[in-house]
């Protein structure tokens, strides 16, 4: 097993924090764009918001998620923390699964559905029931994504529950 020296650990940790911050920032951007889409009647603006969210879901959401997971795994394996040695790391791994489901997968699907609902017949002619379900799913996904990301940040800072026996 490779062990990092202090300088290498700091560089890897810096990359991990950078990728995590990008994930959090993108989630906040999703929240802002979805609130904008819901609070307007301008079909062009609604479509633009969904398209912007879809582009983000295929670019920065995926890249930041992959970067965060890779650097997190390397930090666990190449330092004394380990993958299952501490309860807070196991909790972060569980929250990462939630973030994967909601981020790269969920946001991609919900934004693509929203775009197709709007472009097929326009905002006024779109199936309002399907649009409401899609919007509610998107909001719940964004909220859970933000909660899981903030929880992971807090776990990283406070490191609760100690070491497993």
CSV table of C-alpha atoms in Angstrom, one decimal:
chain,number,residue,atom,x,y,z
A,1,UNK,CA,0.0,0.0,0.0
A,2,UNK,CA,1.4,3.4,-1.0
A,3,UNK,CA,1.5,6.0,1.7
A,4,UNK,CA,1.6,9.7,0.8
A,5,UNK,CA,4.0,12.2,2.2
A,6,UNK,CA,2.5,15.4,3.6
A,7,UNK,CA,3.0,17.5,0.5
A,8,UNK,CA,1.3,14.8,-1.7
A,9,UNK,CA,-1.5,14.4,0.8
A,10,UNK,CA,-2.1,18.2,0.7
A,11,UNK,CA,-2.2,18.3,-3.1
A,12,UNK,CA,-4.6,15.4,-3.2
A,13,UNK,CA,-6.8,16.8,-0.5
A,14,UNK,CA,-6.8,20.2,-2.3
A,15,UNK,CA,-8.0,18.5,-5.5
A,16,UNK,CA,-10.7,16.6,-3.5
A,17,UNK,CA,-12.0,19.9,-2.0
A,18,UNK,CA,-11.9,21.6,-5.3
A,19,UNK,CA,-14.0,18.9,-7.0
A,20,UNK,CA,-16.4,18.8,-4.0
A,21,UNK,CA,-16.8,22.6,-4.2
A,22,UNK,CA,-17.6,22.4,-7.9
A,23,UNK,CA,-20.3,19.7,-7.1
A,24,UNK,CA,-21.8,22.0,-4.5
A,25,UNK,CA,-21.7,25.0,-6.7
A,26,UNK,CA,-23.3,23.2,-9.6
A,27,UNK,CA,-26.1,22.0,-7.2
A,28,UNK,CA,-26.8,25.5,-6.1
A,29,UNK,CA,-26.8,26.6,-9.8
A,30,UNK,CA,-29.4,23.9,-10.5
A,31,UNK,CA,-31.5,25.3,-7.6
A,32,UNK,CA,-31.4,28.8,-9.0
A,33,UNK,CA,-32.2,27.7,-12.6
A,34,UNK,CA,-35.1,25.5,-11.5
A,35,UNK,CA,-36.6,28.3,-9.3
A,36,UNK,CA,-36.2,30.6,-12.3
A,37,UNK,CA,-38.0,28.1,-14.6
A,38,UNK,CA,-40.9,27.6,-12.2
A,39,UNK,CA,-41.4,31.3,-11.5
A,40,UNK,CA,-41.8,32.5,-15.1
A,41,UNK,CA,-44.3,32.1,-17.9
A,42,UNK,CA,-41.7,32.8,-20.6
A,43,UNK,CA,-41.4,29.6,-22.5
A,44,UNK,CA,-38.0,30.5,-24.0
A,45,UNK,CA,-36.6,31.2,-20.5
A,46,UNK,CA,-38.0,27.9,-19.2
A,47,UNK,CA,-36.5,26.0,-22.1
A,48,UNK,CA,-33.2,27.8,-21.6
A,49,UNK,CA,-33.1,26.9,-17.9
A,50,UNK,CA,-33.7,23.3,-18.6
A,51,UNK,CA,-31.2,23.2,-21.4
A,52,UNK,CA,-28.5,24.9,-19.2
A,53,UNK,CA,-29.2,22.3,-16.4
A,54,UNK,CA,-29.0,19.5,-18.9
A,55,UNK,CA,-25.6,20.8,-20.2
A,56,UNK,CA,-24.4,21.1,-16.6
A,57,UNK,CA,-25.6,17.5,-15.8
A,58,UNK,CA,-23.5,16.2,-18.7
A,59,UNK,CA,-20.4,18.2,-18.0
A,60,UNK,CA,-19.5,19.7,-14.7
A,61,UNK,CA,-21.7,17.4,-12.6
A,62,UNK,CA,-20.1,14.3,-14.1
A,63,UNK,CA,-16.6,15.6,-14.1
A,64,UNK,CA,-16.8,16.9,-10.5
A,65,UNK,CA,-18.4,13.7,-9.3
A,66,UNK,CA,-15.8,11.5,-10.9
A,67,UNK,CA,-13.0,13.8,-9.6
A,68,UNK,CA,-14.4,13.8,-6.1
A,69,UNK,CA,-14.9,10.0,-6.0
A,70,UNK,CA,-11.4,9.2,-7.4
A,71,UNK,CA,-9.6,11.7,-5.1
A,72,UNK,CA,-11.7,10.5,-2.1
A,73,UNK,CA,-10.9,6.9,-2.8
A,74,UNK,CA,-7.2,7.7,-3.2
A,75,UNK,CA,-7.2,9.7,0.1
A,76,UNK,CA,-8.8,6.8,1.9
A,77,UNK,CA,-6.5,4.1,0.4
A,78,UNK,CA,-3.2,6.1,0.6
A,79,UNK,CA,-3.7,7.6,4.1
A,80,UNK,CA,-4.4,6.2,7.5
A,81,UNK,CA,-8.1,6.7,7.1
A,82,UNK,CA,-8.9,3.6,5.1
A,83,UNK,CA,-12.1,2.8,3.3
A,84,UNK,CA,-14.0,1.3,6.2
A,85,UNK,CA,-12.0,2.1,9.3
A,86,UNK,CA,-14.1,5.0,10.5
A,87,UNK,CA,-17.9,5.4,10.7
A,88,UNK,CA,-17.8,8.9,9.2
A,89,UNK,CA,-16.1,7.6,6.0
A,90,UNK,CA,-18.7,4.8,5.6
A,91,UNK,CA,-21.4,7.5,6.0
A,92,UNK,CA,-19.7,9.6,3.3
A,93,UNK,CA,-19.5,6.6,1.0
A,94,UNK,CA,-23.3,6.0,1.5
A,95,UNK,CA,-24.0,9.7,0.9
A,96,UNK,CA,-21.8,9.4,-2.3
A,97,UNK,CA,-24.2,6.8,-3.6
A,98,UNK,CA,-27.1,9.1,-3.0
A,99,UNK,CA,-25.2,11.9,-4.7
A,100,UNK,CA,-24.5,9.6,-7.7
A,101,UNK,CA,-28.1,8.7,-8.1
A,102,UNK,CA,-29.3,12.3,-7.8
A,103,UNK,CA,-26.5,14.1,-9.6
A,104,UNK,CA,-25.1,12.6,-12.8
A,105,UNK,CA,-28.0,10.2,-13.2
A,106,UNK,CA,-31.1,11.9,-11.8
A,107,UNK,CA,-30.4,15.5,-13.0
A,108,UNK,CA,-29.6,14.2,-16.5
A,109,UNK,CA,-32.9,12.3,-16.7
A,110,UNK,CA,-35.1,15.0,-15.2
A,111,UNK,CA,-33.7,17.8,-17.3
A,112,UNK,CA,-33.9,15.7,-20.5
A,113,UNK,CA,-37.6,14.9,-19.7
A,114,UNK,CA,-38.3,18.6,-19.1
A,115,UNK,CA,-36.7,19.6,-22.4
A,116,UNK,CA,-38.7,17.0,-24.3
A,117,UNK,CA,-42.0,17.9,-22.6
A,118,UNK,CA,-41.4,21.6,-23.5
A,119,UNK,CA,-40.0,21.1,-27.0
A,120,UNK,CA,-42.7,18.6,-28.1
A,121,UNK,CA,-45.6,21.0,-27.8
A,122,UNK,CA,-44.3,24.1,-26.0
A,123,UNK,CA,-44.9,25.2,-22.4
A,124,UNK,CA,-48.6,26.0,-22.8
A,125,UNK,CA,-49.4,22.7,-24.6
A,126,UNK,CA,-47.2,20.5,-22.5
A,127,UNK,CA,-48.9,17.9,-20.4
A,128,UNK,CA,-49.2,19.9,-17.2
A,129,UNK,CA,-49.4,16.8,-15.0
A,130,UNK,CA,-46.2,15.4,-16.4
A,131,UNK,CA,-44.5,18.8,-16.1
A,132,UNK,CA,-45.5,19.1,-12.5
A,133,UNK,CA,-44.3,15.6,-11.7
A,134,UNK,CA,-41.0,16.3,-13.5
A,135,UNK,CA,-40.6,19.7,-11.7
A,136,UNK,CA,-41.3,18.2,-8.3
A,137,UNK,CA,-38.9,15.3,-8.9
A,138,UNK,CA,-36.2,17.8,-10.0
A,139,UNK,CA,-36.8,20.0,-6.8
A,140,UNK,CA,-36.7,17.0,-4.5
A,141,UNK,CA,-33.6,15.7,-6.3
A,142,UNK,CA,-31.8,19.1,-6.0
A,143,UNK,CA,-32.8,19.4,-2.3
A,144,UNK,CA,-31.6,15.9,-1.5
A,145,UNK,CA,-28.4,16.5,-3.5
A,146,UNK,CA,-27.7,19.7,-1.5
A,147,UNK,CA,-28.4,18.0,1.8
A,148,UNK,CA,-26.2,15.0,1.0
A,149,UNK,CA,-23.3,17.3,-0.1
A,150,UNK,CA,-23.5,19.6,2.9
A,151,UNK,CA,-23.7,16.5,5.2
A,152,UNK,CA,-20.5,15.1,3.5
A,153,UNK,CA,-18.7,18.5,4.1
A,154,UNK,CA,-19.8,18.4,7.8
A,155,UNK,CA,-18.7,14.8,8.2
A,156,UNK,CA,-15.3,15.7,6.7
A,157,UNK,CA,-14.8,18.5,9.2
A,158,UNK,CA,-16.2,17.0,12.4
A,159,UNK,CA,-15.3,13.3,11.8
A,160,UNK,CA,-17.9,12.0,14.3
A,161,UNK,CA,-18.5,8.5,15.7
A,162,UNK,CA,-14.9,7.4,15.8
A,163,UNK,CA,-13.1,4.3,14.7
A,164,UNK,CA,-14.7,1.0,14.0
A,165,UNK,CA,-13.6,-1.9,16.2
